[in-house]
XYZ file of C-alpha atoms in Angstrom:
87
model
C 5.938 28.975 -8.691
C 5.377 32.654 -7.955
C 8.941 33.726 -8.736
C 9.098 31.755 -11.965
C 5.694 32.936 -13.189
C 6.654 36.573 -12.670
C 9.733 36.147 -14.821
C 7.861 34.650 -17.776
C 6.646 36.741 -20.643
C 3.339 35.969 -22.294
C 4.124 38.211 -25.227
C 3.325 36.463 -28.526
C 1.922 33.443 -26.703
C -1.373 31.745 -27.497
C -3.746 29.522 -25.584
C -6.265 26.946 -26.727
C -8.823 24.676 -25.109
C -8.638 20.970 -25.898
C -10.908 18.172 -24.766
C -8.784 15.245 -23.630
C -9.894 11.642 -23.277
C -8.689 10.238 -19.999
C -6.569 7.075 -20.188
C -8.075 3.639 -19.533
C -6.142 3.165 -16.292
C -7.722 6.256 -14.780
C -11.261 4.981 -14.038
C -10.283 2.126 -11.673
C -7.709 4.375 -10.012
C -10.343 7.088 -9.532
C -12.824 4.574 -8.127
C -10.250 3.264 -5.636
C -9.428 6.805 -4.538
C -13.130 7.623 -4.117
C -13.569 4.492 -1.962
C -10.635 5.554 0.199
C -12.078 9.039 0.731
C -15.493 7.570 1.589
C -13.878 5.297 4.181
C -11.993 8.246 5.640
C -15.208 10.255 5.947
C -16.988 7.309 7.549
C -14.147 6.976 10.047
C -14.435 10.651 10.916
C -18.198 10.313 11.386
C -17.738 7.235 13.590
C -15.155 9.053 15.710
C -17.602 11.932 16.095
C -20.392 9.535 17.170
C -18.008 8.000 19.721
C -17.277 11.487 21.012
C -13.625 11.394 20.072
C -12.305 14.922 20.495
C -11.848 16.102 16.923
C -10.652 19.646 16.577
C -13.160 22.099 15.107
C -13.132 22.656 11.378
C -12.033 19.105 10.581
C -14.935 18.720 8.140
C -13.856 21.862 6.330
C -10.273 20.577 6.145
C -11.528 17.201 4.882
C -13.601 18.690 2.055
C -10.833 21.083 1.047
C -8.311 18.244 0.890
C -10.872 16.104 -0.964
C -11.363 18.741 -3.666
C -7.636 19.400 -4.020
C -6.857 15.680 -4.252
C -9.326 14.973 -7.044
C -8.449 18.146 -8.962
C -4.779 17.139 -8.919
C -5.613 13.516 -9.759
C -7.557 14.550 -12.841
C -4.794 16.978 -13.821
C -2.203 14.189 -13.531
C -4.313 11.939 -15.758
C -4.147 14.572 -18.500
C -0.362 15.014 -18.491
C 0.367 12.432 -21.194
C -2.223 13.919 -23.571
C -0.993 17.460 -22.936
C 2.597 16.407 -23.568
C 1.542 14.956 -26.941
C -0.254 18.201 -27.826
C 2.840 20.272 -27.119
C 5.159 18.237 -29.368
């Protein structure tokens, strides 16, 4: 990433914002992923109630991973539409 981006030139390039409709398959996939993350959080809370020794900052790691996961999931859902826009 970093090496490649430094070697690119943005001279004469343009950028535009496009609103993309997510594909039909995305909603059930998103719902399943959300259910999985809820179950993971519930498991962490149950472990905490049962005084399982969880290392400090686990909640912070969970929420960071949660945000990254869904950001990447939404980005992946847009790939097909972006590919069509670039052709």
